[in-house]
Amino acid sequence: MAAAPDPSPNPRDTADHASGSEAASGTRAGVGAAVAVGPRTFIRHYRLDDAAEYTALARESTRLHRPWLFPPRTQADYVAYARRLLEDPTRTGYLVCDRADGRIAGFININNIVEGAFLSGALGYGAFAHSAGRGLMTEGLGLVVRHAFGPLGLHRLEVNIQPRNQSSIALVRRLGFRLEGFSPDFLFIDGAWRDHERWAITAEMELRAPRPGPGAEETD
């Protein structure tokens, strides 16, 4: 499952060369570090020492991510990216981890957080190749949405998706997002201005949305 890009060039909460064995072992954090826990996954905040695992997984997932998504693939880029997510109050980010082994399955960031009367944020997310099609991102995104409308106190989440990115559109549909509009030439990605569909969910909609079961299918 490829993902919608972060809607700003400096995405918040989301390295040199890491070997496959580093990606397999990683710097795993268990459920004790979780912000929220589901049947198969948990979400936790980024850490600077996730760089080796995250960037190795990003390199392994290039075929899945292109042309939609360009997550950091070197340790230096990851550290800069994670620092923005950890230090900028208008952004927050989460790693989706597999409860079976703690391995990072994907990432979900809430960018452009606005408080006051708006109480809104913009989502960017992506799965890594080893987790695609297993339903882990469906559960993980559900955890983030409920956390955003609960402890974070937001009212609305928006995600902008290129129309040909059908797997990402299917993901947000499963979780009850609605199509609100079409934005031509909305984001500059991979050398060109790309059209996007605008999908959104509010706290009231989330309460009425179906809860995908543990076996919810994702398509690559």
PDB file of C-alpha atoms in Angstrom:
ATOM      1  CA  MET A   1       0.000   0.000   0.000  1.00  0.00           C
ATOM      2  CA  ALA A   2       1.507   3.284  -1.086  1.00  0.00           C
ATOM      3  CA  ALA A   3       0.500   6.411   0.731  1.00  0.00           C
ATOM      4  CA  ALA A   4      -0.511   9.996   0.365  1.00  0.00           C
ATOM      5  CA  PRO A   5       2.419  12.404   0.698  1.00  0.00           C
ATOM      6  CA  ASP A   6       2.757  14.775   3.607  1.00  0.00           C
ATOM      7  CA  PRO A   7       1.046  17.989   2.527  1.00  0.00           C
ATOM      8  CA  SER A   8       3.999  20.214   3.392  1.00  0.00           C
ATOM      9  CA  PRO A   9       7.711  20.025   2.587  1.00  0.00           C
ATOM     10  CA  ASN A  10       8.656  19.870   6.291  1.00  0.00           C
ATOM     11  CA  PRO A  11       6.431  17.109   7.618  1.00  0.00           C
ATOM     12  CA  ARG A  12       6.325  17.089  12.298  1.00  0.00           C
ATOM     13  CA  ASP A  13       6.427  13.750  14.940  1.00  0.00           C
ATOM     14  CA  THR A  14       7.588  11.696  11.900  1.00  0.00           C
ATOM     15  CA  ALA A  15      19.857   8.191   7.450  1.00  0.00           C
ATOM     16  CA  ASP A  16      23.953   6.694   6.095  1.00  0.00           C
ATOM     17  CA  HIS A  17      23.527   3.219   4.916  1.00  0.00           C
ATOM     18  CA  ALA A  18      21.878   0.583   7.151  1.00  0.00           C
ATOM     19  CA  SER A  19      22.177  -3.096   6.369  1.00  0.00           C
ATOM     20  CA  GLY A  20      19.271  -5.521   6.056  1.00  0.00           C
ATOM     21  CA  SER A  21      20.183  -7.066   9.396  1.00  0.00           C
ATOM     22  CA  GLU A  22      19.918  -3.649  11.058  1.00  0.00           C
ATOM     23  CA  ALA A  23      16.470  -3.215   9.560  1.00  0.00           C
ATOM     24  CA  ALA A  24      15.416  -6.639  10.789  1.00  0.00           C
ATOM     25  CA  SER A  25      16.542  -6.063  14.363  1.00  0.00           C
ATOM     26  CA  GLY A  26      16.172  -2.287  14.531  1.00  0.00           C
ATOM     27  CA  THR A  27      15.971  -0.347  17.774  1.00  0.00           C
ATOM     28  CA  ARG A  28      12.646  -1.876  18.713  1.00  0.00           C
ATOM     29  CA  ALA A  29      10.382  -0.266  21.272  1.00  0.00           C
ATOM     30  CA  GLY A  30       7.688  -2.416  22.823  1.00  0.00           C
ATOM     31  CA  VAL A  31       4.061  -1.713  23.609  1.00  0.00           C
ATOM     32  CA  GLY A  32       5.193   0.097  26.762  1.00  0.00           C
ATOM     33  CA  ALA A  33       6.183   3.053  24.553  1.00  0.00           C
ATOM     34  CA  ALA A  34       2.773   3.126  22.865  1.00  0.00           C
ATOM     35  CA  VAL A  35       0.481   6.114  22.512  1.00  0.00           C
ATOM     36  CA  ALA A  36      -2.372   3.749  21.603  1.00  0.00           C
ATOM     37  CA  VAL A  37      -2.679  -0.024  21.162  1.00  0.00           C
ATOM     38  CA  GLY A  38      -4.822  -2.151  18.848  1.00  0.00           C
ATOM     39  CA  PRO A  39      -5.207  -5.917  18.408  1.00  0.00           C
ATOM     40  CA  ARG A  40      -2.274  -6.194  15.967  1.00  0.00           C
ATOM     41  CA  THR A  41      -0.463  -2.852  16.092  1.00  0.00           C
ATOM     42  CA  PHE A  42       0.504  -0.001  18.354  1.00  0.00           C
ATOM     43  CA  ILE A  43       1.454   3.572  17.563  1.00  0.00           C
ATOM     44  CA  ARG A  44       4.316   5.436  19.200  1.00  0.00           C
ATOM     45  CA  HIS A  45       6.234   8.642  18.635  1.00  0.00           C
ATOM     46  CA  TYR A  46       9.316   8.837  16.447  1.00  0.00           C
ATOM     47  CA  ARG A  47      12.732   8.564  18.124  1.00  0.00           C
ATOM     48  CA  LEU A  48      16.051   9.736  16.753  1.00  0.00           C
ATOM     49  CA  ASP A  49      17.499   6.252  17.283  1.00  0.00           C
ATOM     50  CA  ASP A  50      14.922   4.784  14.881  1.00  0.00           C
ATOM     51  CA  ALA A  51      17.043   6.130  12.014  1.00  0.00           C
ATOM     52  CA  ALA A  52      18.743   2.867  10.978  1.00  0.00           C
ATOM     53  CA  GLU A  53      15.568   0.781  10.948  1.00  0.00           C
ATOM     54  CA  TYR A  54      13.376   3.459   9.359  1.00  0.00           C
ATOM     55  CA  THR A  55      15.761   4.358   6.543  1.00  0.00           C
ATOM     56  CA  ALA A  56      16.566   0.740   5.691  1.00  0.00           C
ATOM     57  CA  LEU A  57      12.834   0.044   5.418  1.00  0.00           C
ATOM     58  CA  ALA A  58      12.372   3.171   3.292  1.00  0.00           C
ATOM     59  CA  ARG A  59      15.063   1.997   0.868  1.00  0.00           C
ATOM     60  CA  GLU A  60      13.518  -1.474   0.700  1.00  0.00           C
ATOM     61  CA  SER A  61      10.133   0.113  -0.072  1.00  0.00           C
ATOM     62  CA  THR A  62      11.151   2.382  -2.953  1.00  0.00           C
ATOM     63  CA  ARG A  63       9.140   0.444  -5.519  1.00  0.00           C
ATOM     64  CA  LEU A  64       6.024   0.626  -3.335  1.00  0.00           C
ATOM     65  CA  HIS A  65       6.387   4.333  -2.542  1.00  0.00           C
ATOM     66  CA  ARG A  66       7.202   5.781  -5.958  1.00  0.00           C
ATOM     67  CA  PRO A  67       5.826   7.998  -7.414  1.00  0.00           C
ATOM     68  CA  TRP A  68       3.622   8.950  -4.458  1.00  0.00           C
ATOM     69  CA  LEU A  69       5.958   9.236  -1.535  1.00  0.00           C
ATOM     70  CA  PHE A  70       9.582  10.141  -0.747  1.00  0.00           C
ATOM     71  CA  PRO A  71      10.368   9.400   2.924  1.00  0.00           C
ATOM     72  CA  PRO A  72      13.918  10.014   4.209  1.00  0.00           C
ATOM     73  CA  ARG A  73      16.375   7.322   3.118  1.00  0.00           C
ATOM     74  CA  THR A  74      19.579   8.447   4.856  1.00  0.00           C
ATOM     75  CA  GLN A  75      20.236   8.803   8.560  1.00  0.00           C
ATOM     76  CA  ALA A  76      20.984  12.535   8.237  1.00  0.00           C
ATOM     77  CA  ASP A  77      17.707  13.171   6.410  1.00  0.00           C
ATOM     78  CA  TYR A  78      15.783  11.066   8.926  1.00  0.00           C
ATOM     79  CA  VAL A  79      17.205  12.940  11.927  1.00  0.00           C
ATOM     80  CA  ALA A  80      16.262  16.326  10.413  1.00  0.00           C
ATOM     81  CA  TYR A  81      12.788  14.997   9.548  1.00  0.00           C
ATOM     82  CA  ALA A  82      12.188  13.481  12.985  1.00  0.00           C
ATOM     83  CA  ARG A  83      13.419  16.605  14.780  1.00  0.00           C
ATOM     84  CA  ARG A  84      10.830  18.707  12.947  1.00  0.00           C
ATOM     85  CA  LEU A  85       8.118  16.286  13.989  1.00  0.00           C
ATOM     86  CA  LEU A  86       9.281  16.193  17.595  1.00  0.00           C
ATOM     87  CA  GLU A  87       9.929  19.926  18.040  1.00  0.00           C
ATOM     88  CA  ASP A  88       7.356  21.769  15.916  1.00  0.00           C
ATOM     89  CA  PRO A  89       4.059  22.230  17.824  1.00  0.00           C
ATOM     90  CA  THR A  90       2.108  22.352  14.542  1.00  0.00           C
ATOM     91  CA  ARG A  91       3.094  18.769  13.691  1.00  0.00           C
ATOM     92  CA  THR A  92       2.998  15.396  15.362  1.00  0.00           C
ATOM     93  CA  GLY A  93       3.924  11.977  14.050  1.00  0.00           C
ATOM     94  CA  TYR A  94       3.573   8.298  14.861  1.00  0.00           C
ATOM     95  CA  LEU A  95       5.227   5.063  13.856  1.00  0.00           C
ATOM     96  CA  VAL A  96       2.861   2.137  13.346  1.00  0.00           C
ATOM     97  CA  CYS A  97       4.492  -0.966  14.856  1.00  0.00           C
ATOM     98  CA  ASP A  98       3.605  -4.646  14.606  1.00  0.00           C
ATOM     99  CA  ARG A  99       2.735  -6.012  18.044  1.00  0.00           C
ATOM    100  CA  ALA A 100       4.144  -9.403  17.067  1.00  0.00           C
ATOM    101  CA  ASP A 101       7.744  -8.191  16.910  1.00  0.00           C
ATOM    102  CA  GLY A 102       7.794  -4.399  17.400  1.00  0.00           C
ATOM    103  CA  ARG A 103       8.971  -3.838  13.833  1.00  0.00           C
ATOM    104  CA  ILE A 104       7.978  -0.545  12.200  1.00  0.00           C
ATOM    105  CA  ALA A 105       5.167  -1.195   9.710  1.00  0.00           C
ATOM    106  CA  GLY A 106       4.588   2.381   8.565  1.00  0.00           C
ATOM    107  CA  PHE A 107       4.299   5.999   9.617  1.00  0.00           C
ATOM    108  CA  ILE A 108       1.503   8.552  10.019  1.00  0.00           C
ATOM    109  CA  ASN A 109       2.055  12.279  10.508  1.00  0.00           C
ATOM    110  CA  ILE A 110      -0.416  15.023  11.366  1.00  0.00           C
ATOM    111  CA  ASN A 111       0.830  18.264   9.803  1.00  0.00           C
ATOM    112  CA  ASN A 112      -0.389  21.852   9.770  1.00  0.00           C
ATOM    113  CA  ILE A 113      -2.214  21.526  13.085  1.00  0.00           C
ATOM    114  CA  VAL A 114      -4.376  24.594  13.697  1.00  0.00           C
ATOM    115  CA  GLU A 115      -6.072  25.199  17.028  1.00  0.00           C
ATOM    116  CA  GLY A 116      -8.747  27.748  17.970  1.00  0.00           C
ATOM    117  CA  ALA A 117     -11.988  27.501  16.031  1.00  0.00           C
ATOM    118  CA  PHE A 118     -10.463  25.271  13.329  1.00  0.00           C
ATOM    119  CA  LEU A 119      -9.022  22.355  15.380  1.00  0.00           C
ATOM    120  CA  SER A 120      -7.784  20.605  12.254  1.00  0.00           C
ATOM    121  CA  GLY A 121      -4.752  18.812  10.873  1.00  0.00           C
ATOM    122  CA  ALA A 122      -3.526  17.312   7.579  1.00  0.00           C
ATOM    123  CA  LEU A 123      -2.459  13.681   7.393  1.00  0.00           C
ATOM    124  CA  GLY A 124       0.482  12.165   5.570  1.00  0.00           C
ATOM    125  CA  TYR A 125       1.283   8.448   5.801  1.00  0.00           C
ATOM    126  CA  GLY A 126       2.951   5.442   4.256  1.00  0.00           C
ATOM    127  CA  ALA A 127       3.373   1.705   4.740  1.00  0.00           C
ATOM    128  CA  PHE A 128       6.666  -0.125   4.399  1.00  0.00           C
ATOM    129  CA  ALA A 129       6.824  -2.974   1.896  1.00  0.00           C
ATOM    130  CA  HIS A 130       6.985  -5.844   4.399  1.00  0.00           C
ATOM    131  CA  SER A 131       3.670  -4.749   5.945  1.00  0.00           C
ATOM    132  CA  ALA A 132       1.714  -3.857   2.789  1.00  0.00           C
ATOM    133  CA  GLY A 133      -1.521  -5.757   2.262  1.00  0.00           C
ATOM    134  CA  ARG A 134      -1.707  -7.085   5.835  1.00  0.00           C
ATOM    135  CA  GLY A 135      -4.212  -4.611   7.289  1.00  0.00           C
ATOM    136  CA  LEU A 136      -1.691  -3.101   9.706  1.00  0.00           C
ATOM    137  CA  MET A 137      -1.962   0.426   8.316  1.00  0.00           C
ATOM    138  CA  THR A 138      -5.761   0.291   8.415  1.00  0.00           C
ATOM    139  CA  GLU A 139      -5.593  -0.444  12.122  1.00  0.00           C
ATOM    140  CA  GLY A 140      -2.746   2.007  12.721  1.00  0.00           C
ATOM    141  CA  LEU A 141      -4.480   4.888  10.954  1.00  0.00           C
ATOM    142  CA  GLY A 142      -7.630   4.141  12.928  1.00  0.00           C
ATOM    143  CA  LEU A 143      -5.616   4.433  16.148  1.00  0.00           C
ATOM    144  CA  VAL A 144      -4.176   7.785  15.040  1.00  0.00           C
ATOM    145  CA  VAL A 145      -7.582   9.157  14.052  1.00  0.00           C
ATOM    146  CA  ARG A 146      -9.112   8.218  17.390  1.00  0.00           C
ATOM    147  CA  HIS A 147      -6.099   9.648  19.249  1.00  0.00           C
ATOM    148  CA  ALA A 148      -6.401  12.895  17.271  1.00  0.00           C
ATOM    149  CA  PHE A 149     -10.075  13.259  18.139  1.00  0.00           C
ATOM    150  CA  GLY A 150      -9.506  12.209  21.753  1.00  0.00           C
ATOM    151  CA  PRO A 151      -6.328  13.295  23.596  1.00  0.00           C
ATOM    152  CA  LEU A 152      -5.209  15.764  20.886  1.00  0.00           C
ATOM    153  CA  GLY A 153      -8.625  17.460  20.873  1.00  0.00           C
ATOM    154  CA  LEU A 154      -8.866  17.938  17.096  1.00  0.00           C
ATOM    155  CA  HIS A 155     -12.186  18.113  15.246  1.00  0.00           C
ATOM    156  CA  ARG A 156     -11.204  17.448  11.612  1.00  0.00           C
ATOM    157  CA  LEU A 157      -8.487  15.565   9.718  1.00  0.00           C
ATOM    158  CA  GLU A 158      -7.815  16.014   6.011  1.00  0.00           C
ATOM    159  CA  VAL A 159      -5.731  13.950   3.615  1.00  0.00           C
ATOM    160  CA  ASN A 160      -4.874  14.882   0.020  1.00  0.00           C
ATOM    161  CA  ILE A 161      -4.370  11.952  -2.351  1.00  0.00           C
ATOM    162  CA  GLN A 162      -3.461  11.746  -6.016  1.00  0.00           C
ATOM    163  CA  PRO A 163      -6.420  10.238  -7.928  1.00  0.00           C
ATOM    164  CA  ARG A 164      -4.379   7.313  -9.303  1.00  0.00           C
ATOM    165  CA  ASN A 165      -3.278   6.259  -5.815  1.00  0.00           C
ATOM    166  CA  GLN A 166      -6.147   3.821  -5.428  1.00  0.00           C
ATOM    167  CA  SER A 167      -4.705   1.909  -2.461  1.00  0.00           C
ATOM    168  CA  SER A 168      -4.497   5.100  -0.402  1.00  0.00           C
ATOM    169  CA  ILE A 169      -8.034   6.105  -1.386  1.00  0.00           C
ATOM    170  CA  ALA A 170      -9.295   2.637  -0.404  1.00  0.00           C
ATOM    171  CA  LEU A 171      -7.603   2.986   2.988  1.00  0.00           C
ATOM    172  CA  VAL A 172      -9.325   6.236   3.929  1.00  0.00           C
ATOM    173  CA  ARG A 173     -12.660   4.979   2.605  1.00  0.00           C
ATOM    174  CA  ARG A 174     -12.436   1.963   4.911  1.00  0.00           C
ATOM    175  CA  LEU A 175     -12.073   4.303   7.864  1.00  0.00           C
ATOM    176  CA  GLY A 176     -15.056   6.508   6.986  1.00  0.00           C
ATOM    177  CA  PHE A 177     -13.382   9.519   5.332  1.00  0.00           C
ATOM    178  CA  ARG A 178     -15.541  11.360   2.794  1.00  0.00           C
ATOM    179  CA  LEU A 179     -14.510  12.889  -0.529  1.00  0.00           C
ATOM    180  CA  GLU A 180     -14.834  16.672  -0.189  1.00  0.00           C
ATOM    181  CA  GLY A 181     -13.325  17.983  -3.397  1.00  0.00           C
ATOM    182  CA  PHE A 182     -10.693  18.033  -6.108  1.00  0.00           C
ATOM    183  CA  SER A 183      -7.644  20.314  -6.106  1.00  0.00           C
ATOM    184  CA  PRO A 184      -5.826  20.686  -9.451  1.00  0.00           C
ATOM    185  CA  ASP A 185      -2.060  21.319  -9.370  1.00  0.00           C
ATOM    186  CA  PHE A 186      -2.175  21.082  -5.582  1.00  0.00           C
ATOM    187  CA  LEU A 187       1.279  19.769  -4.568  1.00  0.00           C
ATOM    188  CA  PHE A 188       4.686  19.741  -6.257  1.00  0.00           C
ATOM    189  CA  ILE A 189       5.760  16.077  -6.195  1.00  0.00           C
ATOM    190  CA  ASP A 190       8.350  14.219  -8.265  1.00  0.00           C
ATOM    191  CA  GLY A 191       9.063  17.195 -10.507  1.00  0.00           C
ATOM    192  CA  ALA A 192       5.535  18.358 -11.321  1.00  0.00           C
ATOM    193  CA  TRP A 193       2.406  19.928  -9.824  1.00  0.00           C
ATOM    194  CA  ARG A 194      -0.003  17.084  -9.108  1.00  0.00           C
ATOM    195  CA  ASP A 195      -3.791  17.022  -8.865  1.00  0.00           C
ATOM    196  CA  HIS A 196      -5.215  15.704  -5.589  1.00  0.00           C
ATOM    197  CA  GLU A 197      -8.506  14.561  -4.164  1.00  0.00           C
ATOM    198  CA  ARG A 198      -9.359  15.982  -0.759  1.00  0.00           C
ATOM    199  CA  TRP A 199     -10.681  13.458   1.769  1.00  0.00           C
ATOM    200  CA  ALA A 200     -11.630  14.328   5.349  1.00  0.00           C
ATOM    201  CA  ILE A 201     -13.203  13.021   8.535  1.00  0.00           C
ATOM    202  CA  THR A 202     -14.576  14.831  11.580  1.00  0.00           C
ATOM    203  CA  ALA A 203     -14.897  13.636  15.156  1.00  0.00           C
ATOM    204  CA  GLU A 204     -18.638  13.164  14.683  1.00  0.00           C
ATOM    205  CA  MET A 205     -18.116  11.098  11.524  1.00  0.00           C
ATOM    206  CA  GLU A 206     -15.540   8.899  13.233  1.00  0.00           C
ATOM    207  CA  LEU A 207     -18.047   7.950  15.942  1.00  0.00           C
ATOM    208  CA  ARG A 208     -20.412   6.678  13.225  1.00  0.00           C
ATOM    209  CA  ALA A 209     -17.742   5.039  11.053  1.00  0.00           C
ATOM    210  CA  PRO A 210     -17.451   1.228  10.839  1.00  0.00           C
ATOM    211  CA  ARG A 211     -14.541  -0.360  12.678  1.00  0.00           C
ATOM    212  CA  PRO A 212     -12.557  -2.558  10.233  1.00  0.00           C
ATOM    213  CA  GLY A 213     -11.866  -5.947  11.776  1.00  0.00           C
ATOM    214  CA  PRO A 214      -8.383  -7.402  12.382  1.00  0.00           C
ATOM    215  CA  GLY A 215      -8.398  -8.997   8.942  1.00  0.00           C
ATOM    216  CA  ALA A 216      -9.278  -5.811   7.042  1.00  0.00           C
ATOM    217  CA  GLU A 217      -7.656  -6.214   3.655  1.00  0.00           C
ATOM    218  CA  GLU A 218      -5.307  -3.700   2.113  1.00  0.00           C
ATOM    219  CA  THR A 219      -4.245  -3.732  -1.512  1.00  0.00           C
ATOM    220  CA  ASP A 220      -0.755  -2.869  -2.751  1.00  0.00           C
TER     221      ASP A 220
END
